[in-house]
C-alpha positions as a Python dict, from the first residue, in 0.01 Angstrom:
ca = {
    (1, 'X'): (0, 0, 0),
    (2, 'X'): (-372, -10, 95),
    (3, 'X'): (-573, -302, -75),
    (4, 'X'): (-751, -224, -356),
    (5, 'X'): (-1058, -384, -220),
    (6, 'X'): (-1069, -335, 155),
    (7, 'X'): (-1243, -574, 363),
    (8, 'X'): (-1466, -288, 506),
    (9, 'X'): (-1520, 53, 400),
    (10, 'X'): (-1763, 303, 569),
    (11, 'X'): (-1719, 609, 335),
    (12, 'X'): (-2001, 502, 96),
    (13, 'X'): (-2251, 494, 385),
    (14, 'X'): (-2143, 797, 553),
    (15, 'X'): (-2138, 1000, 218),
    (16, 'X'): (-2486, 945, 189),
    (17, 'X'): (-2582, 1089, 533),
    (18, 'X'): (-2297, 1332, 598),
    (19, 'X'): (-2528, 1624, 615),
    (20, 'X'): (-2752, 1434, 858),
    (21, 'X'): (-2462, 1343, 1078),
    (22, 'X'): (-2311, 1688, 1083),
    (23, 'X'): (-2651, 1833, 1179),
    (24, 'X'): (-2747, 1569, 1442),
    (25, 'X'): (-2371, 1633, 1606),
    (26, 'X'): (-2434, 2020, 1591),
    (27, 'X'): (-2746, 1966, 1786),
    (28, 'X'): (-2575, 1792, 2050),
    (29, 'X'): (-2316, 2050, 2078),
    (30, 'X'): (-2553, 2320, 2111),
    (31, 'X'): (-2778, 2156, 2358),
    (32, 'X'): (-2494, 2128, 2596),
    (33, 'X'): (-2624, 1807, 2740),
    (34, 'X'): (-2359, 1531, 2675),
    (35, 'X'): (-2461, 1226, 2912),
    (36, 'X'): (-2816, 1090, 2955),
    (37, 'X'): (-2985, 1355, 2738),
    (38, 'X'): (-3267, 1372, 2512),
    (39, 'X'): (-3067, 1250, 2224),
    (40, 'X'): (-3025, 919, 2396),
    (41, 'X'): (-3365, 910, 2543),
    (42, 'X'): (-3505, 958, 2169),
    (43, 'X'): (-3287, 693, 2041),
    (44, 'X'): (-3376, 440, 2297),
    (45, 'X'): (-3740, 496, 2189),
    (46, 'X'): (-3671, 450, 1824),
    (47, 'X'): (-3465, 142, 1871),
    (48, 'X'): (-3712, -15, 2104),
    (49, 'X'): (-3977, 48, 1839),
    (50, 'X'): (-3769, -91, 1573),
    (51, 'X'): (-3680, -403, 1782),
    (52, 'X'): (-4036, -458, 1860),
    (53, 'X'): (-3977, -436, 2225),
    (54, 'X'): (-4095, -216, 2536),
    (55, 'X'): (-3773, -88, 2657),
    (56, 'X'): (-3414, 2, 2539),
    (57, 'X'): (-3130, 121, 2738),
    (58, 'X'): (-2808, 236, 2575),
    (59, 'X'): (-2491, 156, 2738),
    (60, 'X'): (-2118, 202, 2682),
    (61, 'X'): (-2025, -85, 2447),
    (62, 'X'): (-2143, -458, 2344),
    (63, 'X'): (-1962, -624, 2647),
    (64, 'X'): (-2119, -402, 2904),
    (65, 'X'): (-2446, -467, 2754),
    (66, 'X'): (-2407, -838, 2802),
    (67, 'X'): (-2263, -805, 3130),
    (68, 'X'): (-2547, -572, 3268),
    (69, 'X'): (-2803, -777, 3114),
    (70, 'X'): (-2675, -1091, 3308),
    (71, 'X'): (-2644, -874, 3616),
    (72, 'X'): (-2997, -751, 3582),
    (73, 'X'): (-3122, -1133, 3595),
    (74, 'X'): (-2918, -1196, 3917),
    (75, 'X'): (-2664, -1416, 3724),
    (76, 'X'): (-2403, -1459, 3996),
    (77, 'X'): (-2087, -1682, 4109),
    (78, 'X'): (-2197, -2063, 4128),
    (79, 'X'): (-2486, -2020, 3829),
    (80, 'X'): (-2392, -2186, 3487),
    (81, 'X'): (-2458, -1989, 3152),
    (82, 'X'): (-2475, -2197, 2811),
    (83, 'X'): (-2284, -2025, 2547),
    (84, 'X'): (-2172, -2106, 2211),
    (85, 'X'): (-1795, -2239, 2198),
    (86, 'X'): (-1741, -2041, 1870),
    (87, 'X'): (-1848, -1705, 1953),
    (88, 'X'): (-1637, -1357, 1965),
    (89, 'X'): (-1462, -1346, 2316),
    (90, 'X'): (-1666, -1048, 2444),
    (91, 'X'): (-1964, -1310, 2506),
    (92, 'X'): (-1741, -1519, 2737),
    (93, 'X'): (-1587, -1210, 2896),
    (94, 'X'): (-1932, -1089, 3011),
    (95, 'X'): (-1991, -1413, 3178),
    (96, 'X'): (-1654, -1439, 3348),
    (97, 'X'): (-1731, -1079, 3484),
    (98, 'X'): (-2040, -1192, 3683),
    (99, 'X'): (-1834, -1461, 3829),
    (100, 'X'): (-2059, -1747, 3678),
    (101, 'X'): (-1940, -2057, 3509),
    (102, 'X'): (-1898, -2060, 3133),
    (103, 'X'): (-2063, -2370, 2998),
    (104, 'X'): (-1970, -2385, 2624),
    (105, 'X'): (-2182, -2560, 2348),
    (106, 'X'): (-2086, -2640, 2003),
    (107, 'X'): (-2220, -2492, 1702),
    (108, 'X'): (-2447, -2656, 1427),
    (109, 'X'): (-2150, -2685, 1167),
    (110, 'X'): (-2371, -2564, 900),
    (111, 'X'): (-2520, -2248, 1034),
    (112, 'X'): (-2228, -2169, 1287),
    (113, 'X'): (-2493, -2094, 1567),
    (114, 'X'): (-2556, -2260, 1864),
    (115, 'X'): (-2680, -2632, 1803),
    (116, 'X'): (-3006, -2664, 1979),
    (117, 'X'): (-2960, -3059, 1967),
    (118, 'X'): (-2676, -3010, 2216),
    (119, 'X'): (-2839, -2762, 2471),
    (120, 'X'): (-3035, -3027, 2673),
    (121, 'X'): (-2741, -3264, 2748),
    (122, 'X'): (-2546, -2970, 2879),
    (123, 'X'): (-2839, -2824, 3149),
    (124, 'X'): (-2761, -2910, 3506),
    (125, 'X'): (-2924, -2810, 3834),
    (126, 'X'): (-2693, -2499, 3835),
    (127, 'X'): (-2758, -2382, 3498),
    (128, 'X'): (-2967, -2045, 3506),
    (129, 'X'): (-2918, -1907, 3144),
    (130, 'X'): (-2880, -1970, 2799),
    (131, 'X'): (-2699, -1688, 2579),
    (132, 'X'): (-2750, -1744, 2207),
    (133, 'X'): (-2532, -1559, 1982),
    (134, 'X'): (-2667, -1462, 1614),
    (135, 'X'): (-2340, -1507, 1483),
    (136, 'X'): (-2240, -1342, 1128),
    (137, 'X'): (-2576, -1177, 1085),
    (138, 'X'): (-2808, -1525, 1081),
    (139, 'X'): (-3077, -1550, 1339),
    (140, 'X'): (-3044, -1844, 1584),
    (141, 'X'): (-3337, -2106, 1586),
    (142, 'X'): (-3521, -1949, 1868),
    (143, 'X'): (-3833, -2120, 1881),
    (144, 'X'): (-3662, -2442, 2000),
    (145, 'X'): (-3404, -2223, 2204),
    (146, 'X'): (-3712, -2079, 2391),
    (147, 'X'): (-3890, -2405, 2424),
    (148, 'X'): (-3607, -2578, 2602),
    (149, 'X'): (-3554, -2263, 2864),
    (150, 'X'): (-3924, -2234, 2935),
    (151, 'X'): (-3904, -2643, 2999),
    (152, 'X'): (-3625, -2608, 3227),
    (153, 'X'): (-3669, -2253, 3377),
    (154, 'X'): (-3382, -2088, 3215),
    (155, 'X'): (-3331, -1714, 3139),
    (156, 'X'): (-3259, -1648, 2789),
    (157, 'X'): (-3022, -1357, 2682),
    (158, 'X'): (-2970, -1294, 2311),
    (159, 'X'): (-2620, -1149, 2204),
    (160, 'X'): (-2758, -944, 1902),
    (161, 'X'): (-2427, -743, 1824),
    (162, 'X'): (-2410, -900, 1470),
    (163, 'X'): (-2786, -929, 1360),
    (164, 'X'): (-2932, -577, 1356),
    (165, 'X'): (-3267, -618, 1167),
    (166, 'X'): (-3230, -1034, 1139),
    (167, 'X'): (-3559, -1203, 1205),
    (168, 'X'): (-3682, -1553, 1309),
    (169, 'X'): (-4027, -1612, 1201),
    (170, 'X'): (-4200, -1263, 1216),
    (171, 'X'): (-3986, -1136, 1515),
    (172, 'X'): (-3673, -944, 1550),
    (173, 'X'): (-3365, -1076, 1690),
    (174, 'X'): (-3307, -911, 2009),
    (175, 'X'): (-3683, -958, 2116),
    (176, 'X'): (-3700, -1309, 2221),
    (177, 'X'): (-3495, -1319, 2536),
    (178, 'X'): (-3615, -1188, 2874),
    (179, 'X'): (-3333, -924, 2828),
    (180, 'X'): (-3096, -888, 2526),
    (181, 'X'): (-2770, -709, 2440),
    (182, 'X'): (-2625, -543, 2143),
    (183, 'X'): (-2313, -365, 2019),
    (184, 'X'): (-2279, -56, 1797),
    (185, 'X'): (-1904, -97, 1722),
    (186, 'X'): (-1848, 86, 1414),
    (187, 'X'): (-1825, -207, 1188),
    (188, 'X'): (-2173, -334, 1284),
    (189, 'X'): (-2478, -325, 1051),
    (190, 'X'): (-2598, -55, 1287),
    (191, 'X'): (-2253, 113, 1390),
    (192, 'X'): (-2182, 415, 1582),
    (193, 'X'): (-1865, 658, 1539),
    (194, 'X'): (-1700, 493, 1823),
    (195, 'X'): (-1791, 241, 2114),
    (196, 'X'): (-2173, 186, 2214),
    (197, 'X'): (-2422, -85, 2285),
    (198, 'X'): (-2783, -103, 2412),
    (199, 'X'): (-2993, -350, 2616),
    (200, 'X'): (-3353, -463, 2505),
    (201, 'X'): (-3649, -598, 2705),
    (202, 'X'): (-4005, -656, 2762),
    (203, 'X'): (-3981, -606, 3119),
    (204, 'X'): (-3994, -286, 3323),
    (205, 'X'): (-3826, -424, 3620),
    (206, 'X'): (-3520, -543, 3416),
    (207, 'X'): (-3491, -208, 3255),
    (208, 'X'): (-3523, 2, 3552),
    (209, 'X'): (-3239, -236, 3698),
    (210, 'X'): (-3014, -188, 3406),
    (211, 'X'): (-3067, 214, 3391),
    (212, 'X'): (-2941, 205, 3745),
    (213, 'X'): (-2664, -48, 3690),
    (214, 'X'): (-2522, 167, 3403),
    (215, 'X'): (-2512, 482, 3621),
    (216, 'X'): (-2312, 396, 3923),
    (217, 'X'): (-2598, 205, 4077),
    (218, 'X'): (-2789, 513, 4131),
    (219, 'X'): (-3136, 649, 4016),
    (220, 'X'): (-3133, 950, 4210),
    (221, 'X'): (-2808, 1177, 4176),
    (222, 'X'): (-2563, 1087, 4467),
    (223, 'X'): (-2781, 819, 4605),
    (224, 'X'): (-2669, 475, 4525),
    (225, 'X'): (-2868, 170, 4583),
    (226, 'X'): (-2629, -94, 4420),
    (227, 'X'): (-2296, -147, 4288),
    (228, 'X'): (-2294, -24, 3952),
    (229, 'X'): (-2061, 71, 3662),
    (230, 'X'): (-2033, 403, 3461),
    (231, 'X'): (-2162, 252, 3088),
    (232, 'X'): (-2380, 503, 2931),
    (233, 'X'): (-2417, 563, 2553),
    (234, 'X'): (-2309, 926, 2514),
    (235, 'X'): (-2548, 1180, 2327),
    (236, 'X'): (-2335, 1214, 2029),
    (237, 'X'): (-2330, 834, 1935),
    (238, 'X'): (-2690, 829, 2003),
    (239, 'X'): (-2768, 1100, 1771),
    (240, 'X'): (-2540, 925, 1509),
    (241, 'X'): (-2717, 616, 1563),
    (242, 'X'): (-3059, 792, 1556),
    (243, 'X'): (-2967, 903, 1173),
    (244, 'X'): (-2834, 542, 1063),
    (245, 'X'): (-3121, 362, 1211),
    (246, 'X'): (-3329, 514, 933),
    (247, 'X'): (-3131, 359, 687),
    (248, 'X'): (-3044, 9, 815),
    (249, 'X'): (-3296, -176, 619),
    (250, 'X'): (-3198, -41, 310),
    (251, 'X'): (-2833, -111, 395),
    (252, 'X'): (-2928, -479, 486),
    (253, 'X'): (-3096, -520, 176),
    (254, 'X'): (-2778, -407, -13),
    (255, 'X'): (-2591, -671, 223),
    (256, 'X'): (-2838, -954, 101),
    (257, 'X'): (-2808, -846, -279),
    (258, 'X'): (-2414, -863, -226),
    (259, 'X'): (-2451, -1209, -62),
    (260, 'X'): (-2661, -1341, -364),
    (261, 'X'): (-2382, -1232, -594),
    (262, 'X'): (-2139, -1436, -399),
    (263, 'X'): (-2381, -1736, -410),
    (264, 'X'): (-2352, -1701, -805),
    (265, 'X'): (-1996, -1634, -812),
    (266, 'X'): (-1875, -1892, -592),
    (267, 'X'): (-2111, -2181, -647),
    (268, 'X'): (-1948, -2517, -684),
    (269, 'X'): (-1593, -2364, -678),
    (270, 'X'): (-1309, -2576, -512),
    (271, 'X'): (-1382, -2698, -186),
    (272, 'X'): (-1574, -2399, -55),
    (273, 'X'): (-1852, -2418, 178),
    (274, 'X'): (-2078, -2114, 148),
    (275, 'X'): (-2306, -2021, 422),
    (276, 'X'): (-2622, -2197, 515),
    (277, 'X'): (-2940, -2053, 658),
    (278, 'X'): (-3153, -2225, 896),
    (279, 'X'): (-3527, -2271, 838),
    (280, 'X'): (-3720, -1986, 969),
    (281, 'X'): (-3430, -1759, 1003),
    (282, 'X'): (-3298, -1458, 815),
    (283, 'X'): (-2954, -1336, 729),
    (284, 'X'): (-2830, -961, 739),
    (285, 'X'): (-2473, -1068, 659),
    (286, 'X'): (-2287, -874, 907),
    (287, 'X'): (-1994, -1088, 739),
    (288, 'X'): (-2021, -1327, 467),
    (289, 'X'): (-1779, -1630, 561),
    (290, 'X'): (-1668, -1899, 334),
    (291, 'X'): (-1503, -2226, 466),
    (292, 'X'): (-1200, -2400, 275),
    (293, 'X'): (-927, -2653, 397),
    (294, 'X'): (-699, -2387, 201),
    (295, 'X'): (-804, -2092, 398),
    (296, 'X'): (-443, -1940, 465),
    (297, 'X'): (-317, -2008, 133),
    (298, 'X'): (-630, -1851, -36),
    (299, 'X'): (-605, -1574, 222),
    (300, 'X'): (-262, -1487, 126),
    (301, 'X'): (-325, -1532, -261),
    (302, 'X'): (-606, -1284, -231),
    (303, 'X'): (-397, -1057, -3),
    (304, 'X'): (-144, -1074, -314),
    (305, 'X'): (-425, -957, -559),
    (306, 'X'): (-509, -645, -337),
    (307, 'X'): (-816, -791, -186),
    (308, 'X'): (-844, -773, 216),
    (309, 'X'): (-1037, -1051, 398),
    (310, 'X'): (-1070, -1132, 772),
    (311, 'X'): (-1074, -1456, 988),
    (312, 'X'): (-1387, -1484, 1210),
    (313, 'X'): (-1224, -1613, 1459),
    (314, 'X'): (-884, -1753, 1434),
    (315, 'X'): (-843, -1875, 1772),
    (316, 'X'): (-1204, -1985, 1969),
    (317, 'X'): (-1235, -1875, 2336),
    (318, 'X'): (-1138, -2189, 2500),
    (319, 'X'): (-772, -2165, 2366),
    (320, 'X'): (-724, -1789, 2431),
    (321, 'X'): (-468, -1744, 2705),
    (322, 'X'): (-723, -1526, 2898),
    (323, 'X'): (-946, -1847, 2957),
    (324, 'X'): (-656, -2086, 3036),
    (325, 'X'): (-765, -2103, 3395),
    (326, 'X'): (-1068, -2296, 3262),
    (327, 'X'): (-842, -2593, 3177),
    (328, 'X'): (-969, -2646, 2837),
    (329, 'X'): (-718, -2763, 2573),
    (330, 'X'): (-712, -2825, 2197),
    (331, 'X'): (-966, -3087, 2087),
    (332, 'X'): (-1216, -3000, 2338),
    (333, 'X'): (-1441, -2822, 2100),
    (334, 'X'): (-1332, -2960, 1772),
    (335, 'X'): (-1638, -2796, 1565),
    (336, 'X'): (-1523, -2463, 1688),
    (337, 'X'): (-1155, -2542, 1624),
    (338, 'X'): (-1257, -2644, 1260),
    (339, 'X'): (-1446, -2336, 1207),
    (340, 'X'): (-1178, -2133, 1344),
    (341, 'X'): (-915, -2288, 1109),
    (342, 'X'): (-1119, -2304, 775),
    (343, 'X'): (-1333, -1978, 785),
    (344, 'X'): (-1240, -1675, 574),
    (345, 'X'): (-1479, -1369, 555),
    (346, 'X'): (-1474, -1152, 210),
    (347, 'X'): (-1563, -814, 179),
    (348, 'X'): (-1931, -726, 208),
    (349, 'X'): (-2050, -375, 273),
    (350, 'X'): (-2291, -128, 135),
    (351, 'X'): (-2112, 39, -147),
    (352, 'X'): (-1920, -273, -259),
    (353, 'X'): (-1977, -299, -636),
    (354, 'X'): (-2057, -565, -876),
    (355, 'X'): (-1744, -503, -1059),
    (356, 'X'): (-1525, -566, -714),
    (357, 'X'): (-1716, -846, -640),
    (358, 'X'): (-1654, -1019, -952),
    (359, 'X'): (-1279, -937, -933),
    (360, 'X'): (-1292, -1108, -584),
    (361, 'X'): (-1479, -1424, -753),
    (362, 'X'): (-1231, -1431, -1040),
    (363, 'X'): (-937, -1445, -799),
    (364, 'X'): (-1106, -1719, -601),
    (365, 'X'): (-1171, -1927, -916),
    (366, 'X'): (-806, -1872, -1023),
    (367, 'X'): (-654, -1983, -701),
    (368, 'X'): (-851, -2295, -687),
    (369, 'X'): (-768, -2372, -1054),
    (370, 'X'): (-422, -2393, -952),
    (371, 'X'): (-491, -2593, -616),
    (372, 'X'): (-726, -2860, -715),
}
């Protein structure tokens, strides 16, 4: 039986714009242009404008976006890239794919984002890049990150996959770095109807290089100047995203309202730790993650009540079998491991009703009354 309250339900959003989506997809069908056409070009300009940057290049997915961003900066074997220890595995996979060395840094235990105080100690003569991840929808503390990067002549690449529309100070996440990456996976705040991603930058040189790399290393048909890949945001997804982008700020506002409801419903409940927002940062609540030492029992209890939740993320990258060759063991990154074992993400999506949130709040309160 499906949960009475799913972790994510996109039907509300899609029902609002169904006619526009149908028109956009029909336009692509009638255009007879399906790859690197006008819809992609139009969306790239729209998204660049929204992101407050000069250039945007659509690519096949978020992993490719990070990889191609690093490639455009010339990151190569022997280089070191500083990256959070508690990100989704795609961030690490992109670095691995370049042949560079992954250098994990622990997060701030309150914000879950990269702990700026730990960056300086991790910098070595081989360090070439720092890769902050705006995790769960909250902006990283970019001013401090940029100051360190400038002092040590490091590149900055933002992973903005979870923070479409978030800001730090007056600037959009995805506009601070030398070149930045994002994902449009369907679950994201700005989600396609399949895989998709993009790269944003103010550098014409980096933009031109990405456009070549995403298209087999070619800028002219059948002429290949470099070793590239096939990773292009297709016309249908670009057309869909162009429609959705118009609604992103409204949907993010709804997410913030839902988050404020959770803060009211769950304040001072059990041993719950609620999200903390850093000074100067905004949060668009891609997910609403709480923490408790009773995580597994609470998740099972909510499931019995018909409430679906999720773990972001149950196994940190350094303990994944895919990265066993790096030689890390349990205990090497205790904060990432602590977050992995205590974090629980609650439903938060445009269309979730106040009544449903109150049902979730009651269930969590009932759980803790029986456990504390």
